PDB file of C-alpha atoms in Angstrom:
ATOM      1  CA  MET L   1     133.992 207.641  59.626  1.00  0.00           C
ATOM      2  CA  SER L   2     136.402 206.182  56.962  1.00  0.00           C
ATOM      3  CA  LEU L   3     135.742 203.304  54.498  1.00  0.00           C
ATOM      4  CA  HIS L   4     138.652 201.224  56.264  1.00  0.00           C
ATOM      5  CA  LEU L   5     137.685 201.650  59.769  1.00  0.00           C
ATOM      6  CA  LYS L   6     134.041 200.518  58.714  1.00  0.00           C
ATOM      7  CA  ARG L   7     135.559 197.701  57.278  1.00  0.00           C
ATOM      8  CA  SER L   8     138.431 197.001  59.838  1.00  0.00           C
ATOM      9  CA  LYS L   9     135.198 196.856  62.524  1.00  0.00           C
ATOM     10  CA  GLY L  10     133.182 194.657  60.353  1.00  0.00           C
ATOM     11  CA  PHE L  11     135.819 192.602  59.914  1.00  0.00           C
ATOM     12  CA  LYS L  12     135.903 192.299  63.675  1.00  0.00           C
ATOM     13  CA  VAL L  13     132.478 191.831  64.537  1.00  0.00           C
ATOM     14  CA  ARG L  14     132.536 188.576  62.004  1.00  0.00           C
ATOM     15  CA  LEU L  15     135.779 187.597  63.603  1.00  0.00           C
ATOM     16  CA  PHE L  16     133.994 187.965  67.052  1.00  0.00           C
ATOM     17  CA  PHE L  17     130.973 185.822  65.742  1.00  0.00           C
ATOM     18  CA  PHE L  18     133.267 183.436  64.498  1.00  0.00           C
ATOM     19  CA  ILE L  19     135.023 182.691  67.209  1.00  0.00           C
ATOM     20  CA  LEU L  20     131.693 182.876  69.381  1.00  0.00           C
ATOM     21  CA  SER L  21     130.565 180.389  67.231  1.00  0.00           C
ATOM     22  CA  LEU L  22     133.334 177.947  67.336  1.00  0.00           C
ATOM     23  CA  LEU L  23     133.902 177.850  71.146  1.00  0.00           C
ATOM     24  CA  ALA L  24     130.108 176.788  71.137  1.00  0.00           C
ATOM     25  CA  ILE L  25     130.812 174.142  68.876  1.00  0.00           C
ATOM     26  CA  LEU L  26     133.944 172.948  70.349  1.00  0.00           C
ATOM     27  CA  ASN L  27     131.627 173.230  74.261  1.00  0.00           C
ATOM     28  CA  ILE L  28     128.578 171.705  73.011  1.00  0.00           C
ATOM     29  CA  ASP L  29     128.616 169.376  75.314  1.00  0.00           C
ATOM     30  CA  HIS L  30     129.818 171.450  78.290  1.00  0.00           C
ATOM     31  CA  LEU L  31     126.648 174.002  77.278  1.00  0.00           C
ATOM     32  CA  GLY L  32     124.433 170.937  76.838  1.00  0.00           C
ATOM     33  CA  ARG L  33     124.888 169.614  80.140  1.00  0.00           C
ATOM     34  CA  LEU L  34     124.194 173.385  81.762  1.00  0.00           C
ATOM     35  CA  ILE L  35     120.730 173.198  79.770  1.00  0.00           C
ATOM     36  CA  TYR L  36     120.471 169.718  80.285  1.00  0.00           C
ATOM     37  CA  PRO L  37     121.666 168.541  83.961  1.00  0.00           C
ATOM     38  CA  PHE L  38     121.099 165.149  85.122  1.00  0.00           C
ATOM     39  CA  PRO L  39     120.903 165.042  88.890  1.00  0.00           C
ATOM     40  CA  TYR L  40     120.018 162.247  91.071  1.00  0.00           C
ATOM     41  CA  ARG L  41     122.156 159.901  88.199  1.00  0.00           C
ATOM     42  CA  GLU L  42     122.900 157.758  90.285  1.00  0.00           C
ATOM     43  CA  THR L  43     119.622 156.311  91.437  1.00  0.00           C
ATOM     44  CA  VAL L  44     118.160 156.968  88.162  1.00  0.00           C
ATOM     45  CA  MET L  45     121.082 154.425  86.826  1.00  0.00           C
ATOM     46  CA  GLU L  46     120.525 152.147  89.637  1.00  0.00           C
ATOM     47  CA  TYR L  47     116.387 151.960  89.366  1.00  0.00           C
ATOM     48  CA  ALA L  48     116.501 152.390  85.608  1.00  0.00           C
ATOM     49  CA  ALA L  49     118.564 149.093  85.111  1.00  0.00           C
ATOM     50  CA  GLY L  50     116.620 147.470  87.918  1.00  0.00           C
ATOM     51  CA  ARG L  51     113.738 147.792  86.070  1.00  0.00           C
ATOM     52  CA  GLY L  52     115.085 147.317  82.275  1.00  0.00           C
ATOM     53  CA  LEU L  53     114.382 150.590  81.381  1.00  0.00           C
ATOM     54  CA  ASP L  54     116.759 152.664  79.668  1.00  0.00           C
ATOM     55  CA  PRO L  55     118.248 155.511  82.021  1.00  0.00           C
ATOM     56  CA  TYR L  56     118.263 158.177  79.754  1.00  0.00           C
ATOM     57  CA  LEU L  57     114.547 157.985  79.061  1.00  0.00           C
ATOM     58  CA  VAL L  58     113.916 158.168  82.392  1.00  0.00           C
ATOM     59  CA  ALA L  59     115.870 161.236  82.509  1.00  0.00           C
ATOM     60  CA  ALA L  60     114.107 162.468  79.670  1.00  0.00           C
ATOM     61  CA  VAL L  61     110.660 161.982  81.783  1.00  0.00           C
ATOM     62  CA  ILE L  62     111.938 163.703  84.853  1.00  0.00           C
ATOM     63  CA  LYS L  63     113.353 166.575  83.021  1.00  0.00           C
ATOM     64  CA  THR L  64     109.844 166.790  80.967  1.00  0.00           C
ATOM     65  CA  GLU L  65     107.833 166.349  84.144  1.00  0.00           C
ATOM     66  CA  SER L  66     109.560 168.018  86.879  1.00  0.00           C
ATOM     67  CA  ASN L  67     112.736 169.615  84.799  1.00  0.00           C
ATOM     68  CA  PHE L  68     114.727 167.908  88.059  1.00  0.00           C
ATOM     69  CA  ASN L  69     112.719 169.632  90.837  1.00  0.00           C
ATOM     70  CA  PRO L  70     111.900 167.388  93.743  1.00  0.00           C
ATOM     71  CA  ARG L  71     109.659 169.714  95.244  1.00  0.00           C
ATOM     72  CA  ALA L  72     107.012 170.042  92.048  1.00  0.00           C
ATOM     73  CA  THR L  73     103.529 169.726  92.429  1.00  0.00           C
ATOM     74  CA  SER L  74     101.383 169.890  88.982  1.00  0.00           C
ATOM     75  CA  ARG L  75      97.943 171.590  88.891  1.00  0.00           C
ATOM     76  CA  ARG L  76      96.646 167.834  89.576  1.00  0.00           C
ATOM     77  CA  GLY L  77      98.587 167.161  92.596  1.00  0.00           C
ATOM     78  CA  ALA L  78     100.857 164.458  90.745  1.00  0.00           C
ATOM     79  CA  ARG L  79     104.054 165.158  92.929  1.00  0.00           C
ATOM     80  CA  GLY L  80     108.019 164.841  92.594  1.00  0.00           C
ATOM     81  CA  LEU L  81     110.597 164.698  89.821  1.00  0.00           C
ATOM     82  CA  MET L  82     108.643 162.092  87.609  1.00  0.00           C
ATOM     83  CA  GLN L  83     105.175 163.673  88.660  1.00  0.00           C
ATOM     84  CA  VAL L  84     103.532 160.502  90.565  1.00  0.00           C
ATOM     85  CA  MET L  85      99.958 161.146  91.200  1.00  0.00           C
ATOM     86  CA  PRO L  86      99.427 159.733  94.701  1.00  0.00           C
ATOM     87  CA  GLU L  87      96.483 157.245  94.106  1.00  0.00           C
ATOM     88  CA  THR L  88      98.976 155.582  91.625  1.00  0.00           C
ATOM     89  CA  GLY L  89     102.090 155.371  94.097  1.00  0.00           C
ATOM     90  CA  THR L  90      99.572 153.932  96.576  1.00  0.00           C
ATOM     91  CA  TRP L  91      98.544 151.720  93.873  1.00  0.00           C
ATOM     92  CA  ALA L  92     102.044 150.944  92.868  1.00  0.00           C
ATOM     93  CA  ALA L  93     103.352 150.844  96.713  1.00  0.00           C
ATOM     94  CA  LYS L  94     101.109 147.812  97.193  1.00  0.00           C
ATOM     95  CA  LYS L  95     102.303 145.874  94.018  1.00  0.00           C
ATOM     96  CA  MET L  96     105.756 146.620  95.465  1.00  0.00           C
ATOM     97  CA  GLY L  97     105.226 145.138  98.533  1.00  0.00           C
ATOM     98  CA  LEU L  98     105.801 149.106  99.942  1.00  0.00           C
ATOM     99  CA  SER L  99     103.947 149.187 103.437  1.00  0.00           C
ATOM    100  CA  CYS L 100     105.849 152.182 104.287  1.00  0.00           C
ATOM    101  CA  TYR L 101     103.723 154.646 101.732  1.00  0.00           C
ATOM    102  CA  HIS L 102     102.691 157.805 102.180  1.00  0.00           C
ATOM    103  CA  PRO L 103     101.874 160.436  99.281  1.00  0.00           C
ATOM    104  CA  ASP L 104     104.302 162.703 100.871  1.00  0.00           C
ATOM    105  CA  LEU L 105     107.215 160.127 100.335  1.00  0.00           C
ATOM    106  CA  LEU L 106     106.774 161.195  96.409  1.00  0.00           C
ATOM    107  CA  TYR L 107     108.679 164.539  96.959  1.00  0.00           C
ATOM    108  CA  ASP L 108     112.088 161.837  98.558  1.00  0.00           C
ATOM    109  CA  PRO L 109     113.722 161.884  94.918  1.00  0.00           C
ATOM    110  CA  GLU L 110     115.215 158.570  95.338  1.00  0.00           C
ATOM    111  CA  PHE L 111     111.467 157.268  96.733  1.00  0.00           C
ATOM    112  CA  ASN L 112     109.987 158.893  93.725  1.00  0.00           C
ATOM    113  CA  ILE L 113     112.522 157.808  90.879  1.00  0.00           C
ATOM    114  CA  ARG L 114     111.803 153.943  92.703  1.00  0.00           C
ATOM    115  CA  ILE L 115     108.122 154.330  92.248  1.00  0.00           C
ATOM    116  CA  GLY L 116     108.475 155.918  88.981  1.00  0.00           C
ATOM    117  CA  THR L 117     110.378 153.501  87.293  1.00  0.00           C
ATOM    118  CA  TRP L 118     108.884 150.961  88.472  1.00  0.00           C
ATOM    119  CA  TYR L 119     105.148 152.306  86.958  1.00  0.00           C
ATOM    120  CA  LEU L 120     107.365 153.349  83.664  1.00  0.00           C
ATOM    121  CA  ALA L 121     108.452 149.547  83.516  1.00  0.00           C
ATOM    122  CA  ASP L 122     104.670 147.854  84.217  1.00  0.00           C
ATOM    123  CA  LEU L 123     103.274 150.218  81.174  1.00  0.00           C
ATOM    124  CA  TYR L 124     105.821 149.077  79.215  1.00  0.00           C
ATOM    125  CA  ARG L 125     105.423 145.641  79.893  1.00  0.00           C
ATOM    126  CA  THR L 126     101.277 146.372  79.283  1.00  0.00           C
ATOM    127  CA  PHE L 127     102.332 147.586  75.858  1.00  0.00           C
ATOM    128  CA  ASP L 128     105.068 145.389  74.713  1.00  0.00           C
ATOM    129  CA  ARG L 129     107.642 147.348  75.564  1.00  0.00           C
ATOM    130  CA  ASP L 130     106.397 150.178  73.244  1.00  0.00           C
ATOM    131  CA  THR L 131     108.191 153.497  74.407  1.00  0.00           C
ATOM    132  CA  ILE L 132     105.589 155.473  71.950  1.00  0.00           C
ATOM    133  CA  LEU L 133     102.552 153.939  73.703  1.00  0.00           C
ATOM    134  CA  ALA L 134     104.013 153.162  77.354  1.00  0.00           C
ATOM    135  CA  LEU L 135     104.899 157.403  77.296  1.00  0.00           C
ATOM    136  CA  ALA L 136     101.414 158.080  75.869  1.00  0.00           C
ATOM    137  CA  ALA L 137     100.279 156.190  79.037  1.00  0.00           C
ATOM    138  CA  TYR L 138     102.150 157.352  81.814  1.00  0.00           C
ATOM    139  CA  ASN L 139     101.027 160.750  80.701  1.00  0.00           C
ATOM    140  CA  GLY L 140      97.275 160.128  79.467  1.00  0.00           C
ATOM    141  CA  GLY L 141      96.454 156.952  81.508  1.00  0.00           C
ATOM    142  CA  GLN L 142      96.484 153.444  80.189  1.00  0.00           C
ATOM    143  CA  GLY L 143      93.218 153.261  79.994  1.00  0.00           C
ATOM    144  CA  ASN L 144      92.893 156.103  77.631  1.00  0.00           C
ATOM    145  CA  VAL L 145      95.781 154.714  75.409  1.00  0.00           C
ATOM    146  CA  GLN L 146      93.979 151.180  75.374  1.00  0.00           C
ATOM    147  CA  LYS L 147      90.739 152.988  74.120  1.00  0.00           C
ATOM    148  CA  TRP L 148      92.677 155.108  71.490  1.00  0.00           C
ATOM    149  CA  LEU L 149      93.823 152.401  70.169  1.00  0.00           C
ATOM    150  CA  GLU L 150      90.492 150.276  70.463  1.00  0.00           C
ATOM    151  CA  GLN L 151      88.443 152.984  68.753  1.00  0.00           C
ATOM    152  CA  GLN L 152      91.027 153.640  65.743  1.00  0.00           C
ATOM    153  CA  HIS L 153      91.364 157.317  67.378  1.00  0.00           C
ATOM    154  CA  TRP L 154      95.489 156.704  67.354  1.00  0.00           C
ATOM    155  CA  THR L 155      97.358 153.909  65.414  1.00  0.00           C
ATOM    156  CA  GLY L 156      99.977 154.002  68.006  1.00  0.00           C
ATOM    157  CA  GLU L 157     102.723 155.401  65.677  1.00  0.00           C
ATOM    158  CA  LYS L 158     105.321 157.671  66.223  1.00  0.00           C
ATOM    159  CA  SER L 159     104.810 159.383  63.162  1.00  0.00           C
ATOM    160  CA  LYS L 160     101.152 159.472  63.985  1.00  0.00           C
ATOM    161  CA  LEU L 161     101.394 161.310  67.116  1.00  0.00           C
ATOM    162  CA  ASP L 162      98.899 164.180  65.979  1.00  0.00           C
ATOM    163  CA  GLN L 163      96.263 161.655  66.227  1.00  0.00           C
ATOM    164  CA  ILE L 164      96.826 161.613  70.210  1.00  0.00           C
ATOM    165  CA  PRO L 165      93.467 163.076  71.649  1.00  0.00           C
ATOM    166  CA  PHE L 166      94.756 164.869  74.462  1.00  0.00           C
ATOM    167  CA  ALA L 167      97.271 167.815  73.645  1.00  0.00           C
ATOM    168  CA  GLU L 168      99.105 167.503  76.738  1.00  0.00           C
ATOM    169  CA  THR L 169      99.877 163.989  76.139  1.00  0.00           C
ATOM    170  CA  ARG L 170     100.940 164.696  72.208  1.00  0.00           C
ATOM    171  CA  GLU L 171     103.461 167.710  73.740  1.00  0.00           C
ATOM    172  CA  PHE L 172     104.924 164.875  76.548  1.00  0.00           C
ATOM    173  CA  VAL L 173     105.412 162.634  73.984  1.00  0.00           C
ATOM    174  CA  ARG L 174     107.194 164.893  71.772  1.00  0.00           C
ATOM    175  CA  LYS L 175     109.293 166.413  74.749  1.00  0.00           C
ATOM    176  CA  VAL L 176     110.303 163.341  75.974  1.00  0.00           C
ATOM    177  CA  LEU L 177     111.488 161.838  72.623  1.00  0.00           C
ATOM    178  CA  TRP L 178     113.634 165.017  72.231  1.00  0.00           C
ATOM    179  CA  ASN L 179     114.892 165.106  75.751  1.00  0.00           C
ATOM    180  CA  TYR L 180     115.652 161.408  75.808  1.00  0.00           C
ATOM    181  CA  GLN L 181     117.794 162.054  72.069  1.00  0.00           C
ATOM    182  CA  VAL L 182     119.398 165.313  74.278  1.00  0.00           C
ATOM    183  CA  TYR L 183     120.095 162.802  77.039  1.00  0.00           C
ATOM    184  CA  ARG L 184     121.876 160.070  75.052  1.00  0.00           C
ATOM    185  CA  TYR L 185     124.034 162.334  73.059  1.00  0.00           C
ATOM    186  CA  LEU L 186     125.026 164.266  76.448  1.00  0.00           C
ATOM    187  CA  TYR L 187     125.489 161.890  78.773  1.00  0.00           C
ATOM    188  CA  GLY L 188     125.415 158.124  76.900  1.00  0.00           C
ATOM    189  CA  ARG L 189     128.772 158.169  75.494  1.00  0.00           C
TER     190      ARG L 189
END
């Protein structure tokens, strides 16, 4: 193969990758929305607004918990989009004055978002609207977070997430915060 053909082929490969990169940059929103879809957006917007929550944070919780699968069930038994435990659902439904509660309703997207956003908003109030503490409590339990803070296992600061005693909760908070930034970027404009 001649030197001219090799250079020509190399140029074509570089040009191909340049064009591909340019297309990726120009279509970042489109590609991002394929990777980070936002189904049930109207329901999330409605219940988040009614509870004083950022809808993109709720979307990030759903993405992290179930990847928007309404039939998701965890090993521990959490159900639906926001991975609500049946016991938490029973407690929240009672506090909300819902008499029609049954754990299978947690597989219904609207009902799950209704219960999950109420619970997240309750944690926000409990932890003085501190996103980090509310998210840690959503995953690790309110009592655990309060104990970690009281016993100084964790300062509660975002910069000190490594102090959270539960690895699952540490990773949950990190993933939700990442997903939150992505959802705000893709859908918040």
